[in-house]
PDB file of C-alpha atoms and ligand atoms in Angstrom:
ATOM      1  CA  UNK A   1       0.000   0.000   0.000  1.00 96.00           C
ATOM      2  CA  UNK A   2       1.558   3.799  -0.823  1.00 98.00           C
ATOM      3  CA  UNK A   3       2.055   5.154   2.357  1.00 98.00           C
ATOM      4  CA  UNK A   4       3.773   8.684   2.786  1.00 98.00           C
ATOM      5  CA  UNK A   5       5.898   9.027   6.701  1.00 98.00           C
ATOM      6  CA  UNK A   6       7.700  11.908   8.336  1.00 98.00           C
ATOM      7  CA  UNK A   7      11.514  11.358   8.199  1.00 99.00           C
ATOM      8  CA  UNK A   8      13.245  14.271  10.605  1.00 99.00           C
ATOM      9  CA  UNK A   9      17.323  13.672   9.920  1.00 99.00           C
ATOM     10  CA  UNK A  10      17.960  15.336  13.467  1.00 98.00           C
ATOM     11  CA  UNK A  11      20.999  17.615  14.596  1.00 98.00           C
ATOM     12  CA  UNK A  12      23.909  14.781  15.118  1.00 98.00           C
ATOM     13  CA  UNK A  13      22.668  13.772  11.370  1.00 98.00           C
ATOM     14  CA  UNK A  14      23.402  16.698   9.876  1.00 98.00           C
ATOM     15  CA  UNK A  15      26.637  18.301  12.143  1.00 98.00           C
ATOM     16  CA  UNK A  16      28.028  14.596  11.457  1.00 98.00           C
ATOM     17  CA  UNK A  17      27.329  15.813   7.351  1.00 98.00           C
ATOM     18  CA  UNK A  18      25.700  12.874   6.957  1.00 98.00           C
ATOM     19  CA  UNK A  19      22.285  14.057   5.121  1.00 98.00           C
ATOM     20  CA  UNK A  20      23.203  12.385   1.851  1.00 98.00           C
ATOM     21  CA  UNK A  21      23.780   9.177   2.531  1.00 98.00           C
ATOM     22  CA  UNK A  22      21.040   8.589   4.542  1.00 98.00           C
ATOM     23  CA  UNK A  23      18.533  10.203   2.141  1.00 98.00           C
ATOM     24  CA  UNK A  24      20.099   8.115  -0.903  1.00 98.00           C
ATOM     25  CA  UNK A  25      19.662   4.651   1.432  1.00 98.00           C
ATOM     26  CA  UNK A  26      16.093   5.982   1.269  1.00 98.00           C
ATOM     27  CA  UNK A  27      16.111   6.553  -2.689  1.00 98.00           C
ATOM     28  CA  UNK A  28      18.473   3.254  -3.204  1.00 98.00           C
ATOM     29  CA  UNK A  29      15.358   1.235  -1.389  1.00 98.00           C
ATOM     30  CA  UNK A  30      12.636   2.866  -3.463  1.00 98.00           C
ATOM     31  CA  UNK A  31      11.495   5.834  -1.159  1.00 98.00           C
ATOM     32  CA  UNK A  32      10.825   9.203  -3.798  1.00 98.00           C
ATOM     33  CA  UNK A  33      11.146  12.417  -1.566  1.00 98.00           C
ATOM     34  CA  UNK A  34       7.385  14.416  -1.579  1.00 98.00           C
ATOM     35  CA  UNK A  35       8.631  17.012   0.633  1.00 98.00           C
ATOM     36  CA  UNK A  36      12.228  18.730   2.695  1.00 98.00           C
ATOM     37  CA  UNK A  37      12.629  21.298   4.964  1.00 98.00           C
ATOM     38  CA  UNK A  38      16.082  22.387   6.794  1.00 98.00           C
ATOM     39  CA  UNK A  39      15.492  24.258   9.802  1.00 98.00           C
ATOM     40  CA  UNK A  40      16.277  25.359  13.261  1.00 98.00           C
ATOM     41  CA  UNK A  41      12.208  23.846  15.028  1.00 97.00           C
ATOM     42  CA  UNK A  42      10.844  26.233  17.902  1.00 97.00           C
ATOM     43  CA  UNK A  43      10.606  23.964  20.933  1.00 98.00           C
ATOM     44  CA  UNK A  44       6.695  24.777  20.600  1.00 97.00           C
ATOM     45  CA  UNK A  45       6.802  22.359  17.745  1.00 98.00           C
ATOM     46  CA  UNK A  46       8.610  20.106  19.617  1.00 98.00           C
ATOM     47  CA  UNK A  47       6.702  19.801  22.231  1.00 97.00           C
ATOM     48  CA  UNK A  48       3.636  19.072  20.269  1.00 97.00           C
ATOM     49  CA  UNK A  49       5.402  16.614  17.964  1.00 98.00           C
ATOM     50  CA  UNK A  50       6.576  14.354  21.161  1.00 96.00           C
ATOM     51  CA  UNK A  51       3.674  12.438  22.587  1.00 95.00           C
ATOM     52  CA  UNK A  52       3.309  14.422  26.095  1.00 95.00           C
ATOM     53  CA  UNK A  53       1.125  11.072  27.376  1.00 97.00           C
ATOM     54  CA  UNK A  54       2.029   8.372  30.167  1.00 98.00           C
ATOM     55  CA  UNK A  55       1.720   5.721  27.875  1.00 97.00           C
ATOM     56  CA  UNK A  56       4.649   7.141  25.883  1.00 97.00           C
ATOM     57  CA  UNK A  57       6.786   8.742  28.971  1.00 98.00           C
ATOM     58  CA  UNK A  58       6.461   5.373  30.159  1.00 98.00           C
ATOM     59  CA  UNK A  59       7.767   3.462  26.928  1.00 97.00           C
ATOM     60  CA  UNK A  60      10.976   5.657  26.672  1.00 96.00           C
ATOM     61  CA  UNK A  61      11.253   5.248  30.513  1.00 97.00           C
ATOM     62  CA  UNK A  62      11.281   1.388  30.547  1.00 97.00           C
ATOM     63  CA  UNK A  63      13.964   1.481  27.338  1.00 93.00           C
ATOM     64  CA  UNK A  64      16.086   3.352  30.016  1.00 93.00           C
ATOM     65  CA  UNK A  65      15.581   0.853  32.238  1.00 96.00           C
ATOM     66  CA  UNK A  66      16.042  -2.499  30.167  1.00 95.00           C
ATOM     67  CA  UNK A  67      19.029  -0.987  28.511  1.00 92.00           C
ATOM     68  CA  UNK A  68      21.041  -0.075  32.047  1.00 95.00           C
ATOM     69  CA  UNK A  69      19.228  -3.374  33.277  1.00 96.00           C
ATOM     70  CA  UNK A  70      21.713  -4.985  30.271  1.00 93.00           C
ATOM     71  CA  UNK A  71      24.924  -3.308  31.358  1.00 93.00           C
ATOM     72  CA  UNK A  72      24.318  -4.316  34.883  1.00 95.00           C
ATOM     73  CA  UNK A  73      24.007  -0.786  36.064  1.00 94.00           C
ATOM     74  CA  UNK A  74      21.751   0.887  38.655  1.00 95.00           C
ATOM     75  CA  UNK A  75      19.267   3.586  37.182  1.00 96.00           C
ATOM     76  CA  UNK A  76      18.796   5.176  40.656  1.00 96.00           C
ATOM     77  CA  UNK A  77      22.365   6.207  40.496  1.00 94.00           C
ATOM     78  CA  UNK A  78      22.048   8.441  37.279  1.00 93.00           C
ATOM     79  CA  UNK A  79      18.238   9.487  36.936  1.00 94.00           C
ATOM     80  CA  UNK A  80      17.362   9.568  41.116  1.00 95.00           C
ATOM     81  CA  UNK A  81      14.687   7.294  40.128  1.00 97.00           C
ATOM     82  CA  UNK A  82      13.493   4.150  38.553  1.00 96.00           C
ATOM     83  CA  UNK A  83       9.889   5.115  37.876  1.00 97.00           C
ATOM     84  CA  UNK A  84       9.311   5.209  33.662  1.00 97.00           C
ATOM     85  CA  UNK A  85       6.843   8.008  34.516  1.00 97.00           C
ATOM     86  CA  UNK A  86       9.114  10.382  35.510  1.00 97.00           C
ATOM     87  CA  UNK A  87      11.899   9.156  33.428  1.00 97.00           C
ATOM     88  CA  UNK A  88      10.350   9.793  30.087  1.00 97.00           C
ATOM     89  CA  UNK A  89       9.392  12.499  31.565  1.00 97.00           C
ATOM     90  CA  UNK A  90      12.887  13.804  31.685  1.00 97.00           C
ATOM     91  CA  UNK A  91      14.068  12.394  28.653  1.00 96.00           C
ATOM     92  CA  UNK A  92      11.365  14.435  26.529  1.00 97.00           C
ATOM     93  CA  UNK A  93      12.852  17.699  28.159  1.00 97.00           C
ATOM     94  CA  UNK A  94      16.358  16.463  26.916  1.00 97.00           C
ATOM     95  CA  UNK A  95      15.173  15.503  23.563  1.00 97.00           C
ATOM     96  CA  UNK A  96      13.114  18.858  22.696  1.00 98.00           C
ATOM     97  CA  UNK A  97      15.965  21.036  24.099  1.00 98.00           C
ATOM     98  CA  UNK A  98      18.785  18.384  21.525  1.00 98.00           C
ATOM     99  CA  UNK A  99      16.601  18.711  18.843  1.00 98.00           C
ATOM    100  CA  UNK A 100      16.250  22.691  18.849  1.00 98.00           C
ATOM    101  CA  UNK A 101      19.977  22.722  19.173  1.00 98.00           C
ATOM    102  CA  UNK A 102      20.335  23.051  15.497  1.00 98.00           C
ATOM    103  CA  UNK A 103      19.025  22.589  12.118  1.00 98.00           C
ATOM    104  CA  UNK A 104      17.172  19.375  11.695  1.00 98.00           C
ATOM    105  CA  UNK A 105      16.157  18.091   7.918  1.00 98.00           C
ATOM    106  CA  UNK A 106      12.729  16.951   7.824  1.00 98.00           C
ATOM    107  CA  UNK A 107      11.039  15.485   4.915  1.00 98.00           C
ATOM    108  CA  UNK A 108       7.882  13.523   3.956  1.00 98.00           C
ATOM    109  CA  UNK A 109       8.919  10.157   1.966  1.00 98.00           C
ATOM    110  CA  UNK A 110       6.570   8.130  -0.135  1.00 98.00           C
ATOM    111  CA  UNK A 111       6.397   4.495  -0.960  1.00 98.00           C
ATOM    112  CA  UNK A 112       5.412   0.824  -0.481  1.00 98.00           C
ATOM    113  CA  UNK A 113       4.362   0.449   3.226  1.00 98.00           C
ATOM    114  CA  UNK A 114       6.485   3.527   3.890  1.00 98.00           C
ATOM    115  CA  UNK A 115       5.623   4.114   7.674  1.00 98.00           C
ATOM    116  CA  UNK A 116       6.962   0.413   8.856  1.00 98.00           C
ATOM    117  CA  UNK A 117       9.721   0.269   6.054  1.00 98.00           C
ATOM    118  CA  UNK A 118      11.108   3.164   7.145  1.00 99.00           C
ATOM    119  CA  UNK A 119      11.328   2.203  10.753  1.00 98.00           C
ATOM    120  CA  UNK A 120      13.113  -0.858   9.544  1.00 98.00           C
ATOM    121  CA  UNK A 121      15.980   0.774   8.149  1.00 98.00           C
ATOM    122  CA  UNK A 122      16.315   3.081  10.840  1.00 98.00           C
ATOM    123  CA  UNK A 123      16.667   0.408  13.629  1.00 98.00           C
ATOM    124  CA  UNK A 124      16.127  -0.097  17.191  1.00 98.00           C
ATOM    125  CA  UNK A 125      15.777   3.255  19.021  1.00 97.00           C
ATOM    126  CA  UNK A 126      19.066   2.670  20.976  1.00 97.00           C
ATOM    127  CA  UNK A 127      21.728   2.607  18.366  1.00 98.00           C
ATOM    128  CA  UNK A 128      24.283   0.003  20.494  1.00 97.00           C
ATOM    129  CA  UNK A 129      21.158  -2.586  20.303  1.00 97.00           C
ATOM    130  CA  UNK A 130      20.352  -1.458  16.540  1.00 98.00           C
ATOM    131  CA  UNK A 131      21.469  -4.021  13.911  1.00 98.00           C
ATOM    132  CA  UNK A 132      24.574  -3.008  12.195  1.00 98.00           C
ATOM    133  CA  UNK A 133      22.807  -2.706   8.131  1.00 98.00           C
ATOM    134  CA  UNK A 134      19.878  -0.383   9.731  1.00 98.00           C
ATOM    135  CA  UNK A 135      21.057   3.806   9.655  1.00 98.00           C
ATOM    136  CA  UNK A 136      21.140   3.513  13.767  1.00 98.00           C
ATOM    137  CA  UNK A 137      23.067   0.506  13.855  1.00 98.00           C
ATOM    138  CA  UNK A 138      25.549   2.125  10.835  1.00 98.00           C
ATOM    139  CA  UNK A 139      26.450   5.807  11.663  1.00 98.00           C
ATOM    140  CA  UNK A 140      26.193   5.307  15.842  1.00 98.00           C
ATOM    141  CA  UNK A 141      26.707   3.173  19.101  1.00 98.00           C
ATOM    142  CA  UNK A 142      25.318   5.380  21.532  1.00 98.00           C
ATOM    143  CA  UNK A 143      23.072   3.984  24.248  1.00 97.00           C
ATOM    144  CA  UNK A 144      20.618   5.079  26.723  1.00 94.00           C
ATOM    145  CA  UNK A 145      23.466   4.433  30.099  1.00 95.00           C
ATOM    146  CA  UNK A 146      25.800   6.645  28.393  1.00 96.00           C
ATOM    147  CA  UNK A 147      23.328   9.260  27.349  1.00 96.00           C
ATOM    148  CA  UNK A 148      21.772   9.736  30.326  1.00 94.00           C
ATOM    149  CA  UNK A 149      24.913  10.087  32.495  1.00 94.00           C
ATOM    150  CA  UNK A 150      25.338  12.737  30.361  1.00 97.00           C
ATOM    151  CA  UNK A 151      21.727  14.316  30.493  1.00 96.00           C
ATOM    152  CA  UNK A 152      20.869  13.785  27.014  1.00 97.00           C
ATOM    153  CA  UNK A 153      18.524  11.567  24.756  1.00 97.00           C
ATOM    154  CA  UNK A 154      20.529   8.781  22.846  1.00 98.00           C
ATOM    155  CA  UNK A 155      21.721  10.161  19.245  1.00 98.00           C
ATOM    156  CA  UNK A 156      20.160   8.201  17.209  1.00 98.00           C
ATOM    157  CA  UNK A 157      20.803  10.503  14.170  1.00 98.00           C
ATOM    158  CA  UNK A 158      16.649   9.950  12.838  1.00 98.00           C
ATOM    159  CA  UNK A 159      13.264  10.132  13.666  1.00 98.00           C
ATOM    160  CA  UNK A 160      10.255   7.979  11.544  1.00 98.00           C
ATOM    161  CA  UNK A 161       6.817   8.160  12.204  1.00 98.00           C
ATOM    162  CA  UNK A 162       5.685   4.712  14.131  1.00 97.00           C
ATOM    163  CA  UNK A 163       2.209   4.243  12.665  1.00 97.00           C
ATOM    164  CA  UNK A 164      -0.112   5.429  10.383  1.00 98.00           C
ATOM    165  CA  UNK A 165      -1.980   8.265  12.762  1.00 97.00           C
ATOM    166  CA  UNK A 166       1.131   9.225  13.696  1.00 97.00           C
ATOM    167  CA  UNK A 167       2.583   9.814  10.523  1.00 98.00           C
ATOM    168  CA  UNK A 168      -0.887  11.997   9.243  1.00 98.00           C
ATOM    169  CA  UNK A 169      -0.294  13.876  12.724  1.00 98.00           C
ATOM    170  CA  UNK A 170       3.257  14.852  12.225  1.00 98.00           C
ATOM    171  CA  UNK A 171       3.165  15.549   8.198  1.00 98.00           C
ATOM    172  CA  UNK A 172       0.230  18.072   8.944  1.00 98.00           C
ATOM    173  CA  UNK A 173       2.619  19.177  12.108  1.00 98.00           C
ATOM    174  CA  UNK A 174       5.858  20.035   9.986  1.00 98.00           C
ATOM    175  CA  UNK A 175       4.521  20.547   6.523  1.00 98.00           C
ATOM    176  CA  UNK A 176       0.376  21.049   6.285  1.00 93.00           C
ATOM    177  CA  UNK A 177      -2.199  18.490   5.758  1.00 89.00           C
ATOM    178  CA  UNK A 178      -2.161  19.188   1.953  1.00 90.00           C
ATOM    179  CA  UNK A 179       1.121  16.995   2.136  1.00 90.00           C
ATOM    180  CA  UNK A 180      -0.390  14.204   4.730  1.00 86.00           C
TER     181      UNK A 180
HETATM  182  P1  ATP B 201      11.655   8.316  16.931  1.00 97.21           P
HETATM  183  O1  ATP B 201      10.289   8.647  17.547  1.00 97.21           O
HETATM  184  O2  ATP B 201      12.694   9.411  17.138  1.00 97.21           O
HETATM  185  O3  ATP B 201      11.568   7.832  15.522  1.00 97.21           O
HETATM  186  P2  ATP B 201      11.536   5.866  18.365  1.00 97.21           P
HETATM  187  O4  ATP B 201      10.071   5.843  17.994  1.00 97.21           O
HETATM  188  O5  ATP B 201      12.381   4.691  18.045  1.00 97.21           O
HETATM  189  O6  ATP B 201      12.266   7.087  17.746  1.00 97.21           O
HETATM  190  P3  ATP B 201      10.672   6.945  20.918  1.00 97.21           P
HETATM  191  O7  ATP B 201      10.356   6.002  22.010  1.00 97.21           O
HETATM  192  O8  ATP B 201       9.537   7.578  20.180  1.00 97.21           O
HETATM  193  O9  ATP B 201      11.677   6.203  19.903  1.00 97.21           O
HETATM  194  O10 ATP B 201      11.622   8.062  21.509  1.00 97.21           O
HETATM  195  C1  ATP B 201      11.848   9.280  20.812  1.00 97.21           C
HETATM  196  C2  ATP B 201      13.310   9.654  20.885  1.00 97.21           C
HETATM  197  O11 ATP B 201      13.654   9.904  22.239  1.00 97.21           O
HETATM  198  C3  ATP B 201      14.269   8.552  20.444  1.00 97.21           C
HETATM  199  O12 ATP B 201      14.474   8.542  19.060  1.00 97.21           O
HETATM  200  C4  ATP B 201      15.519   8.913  21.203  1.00 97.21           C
HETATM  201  O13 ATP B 201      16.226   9.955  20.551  1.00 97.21           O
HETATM  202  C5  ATP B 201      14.975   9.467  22.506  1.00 97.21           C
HETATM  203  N1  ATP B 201      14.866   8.439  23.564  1.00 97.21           N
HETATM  204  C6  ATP B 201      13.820   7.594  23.738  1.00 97.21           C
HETATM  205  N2  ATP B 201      13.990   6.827  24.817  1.00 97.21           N
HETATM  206  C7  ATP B 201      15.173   7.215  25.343  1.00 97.21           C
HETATM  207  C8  ATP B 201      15.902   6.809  26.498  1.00 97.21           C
HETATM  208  N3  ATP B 201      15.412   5.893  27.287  1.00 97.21           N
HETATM  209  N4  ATP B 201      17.081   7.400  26.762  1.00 97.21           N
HETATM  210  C9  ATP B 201      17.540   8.364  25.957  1.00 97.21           C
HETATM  211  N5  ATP B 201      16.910   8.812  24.857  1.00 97.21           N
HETATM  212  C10 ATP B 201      15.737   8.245  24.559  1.00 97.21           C
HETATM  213 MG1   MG B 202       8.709   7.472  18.289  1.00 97.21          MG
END
């Protein structure tokens, strides 16, 4: 089924120059580009573009915790908690502050089952546990322990929309819903 997704290349993707090969792994698999835009996002947009619901402060909570459950670390020590809540919670501050840190690409892609194609080839959220051939597991090894020592969300160099809703929401968000 043609599908069309929201692709943001986000500010480690672009400092680290790496734009181009990312969008032609996208035109190499079949993806035709409907829409771009490079710019610096107001954290308004941001903040409305980030789920600001438990169900997803939980979700990026628990991959804090399973991924310094895996290095045998203790979450408590970094984050003063180990409740998801409140850790997503202070992972989307991180992330909407990194990701008005700089110009960001974002760009609407089109294609065969675009929205879950798309998430395949960019890989598990936390680039150490992506697969090597995904653009995570390729251009980074950054994981969640390390990040959030250092008070940031993992750099995972791309954002995809995750399902079809989402992806109408977040076209309409960055480029009007003439382009959804
Ligand atoms: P995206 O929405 O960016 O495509 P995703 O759907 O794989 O990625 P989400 O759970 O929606 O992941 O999290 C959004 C972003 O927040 C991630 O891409 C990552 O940059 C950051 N993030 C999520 N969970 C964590 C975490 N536990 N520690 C650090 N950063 C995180
Ligand atoms: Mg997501």
């Amino acid at each position: 089924m043609l599908e069309r997704t929201l692709v943001i290349l986000k500010p480690d993707a672009v400092k680290r120059q790496l734009c181009g090969r990312i969008i032609s792994m996208f035109e190499d698999a079949g993806f035709k580009i409907i829409a771009t835009k490079m710019t610096i996002a107001p954290k308004e947009l941001l903040e409305r573009h980030y789920p600001s619901n438990n169900k997803w402060y939980t979700s990026v909570g628990n991959k804090s915790i399973d991924n310094f459950k895996e290095v045998g670390l203790d979450i408590k020590d970094v984050m003063g908690t180990d409740d998801p809540l409140e850790i997503g919670k202070t992972v989307k501050k991180w992330l909407v502050d990194y990701m008005t840190s700089g110009p960001v690409l974002a760009m609407v892609l089109e294609g065969n089952n675009a929205i879950k194609n798309v998430r395949k080839m960019c890989g598990n959220t936390i680039p150490s546990n992506a697969d090597p051939s995904t653009i995570r597991g390729k251009f980074s090894i950054d994981s969640s322990d390390v990040a959030n020592a250092e008070h940031r969300p993992v750099h995972n160099l791309i954002h995809a929309s995750g399902e079809p809703d989402e992806a109408k929401y977040e076209i309409s968000l960055w480029f009007g819903s003439e382009n959804a």
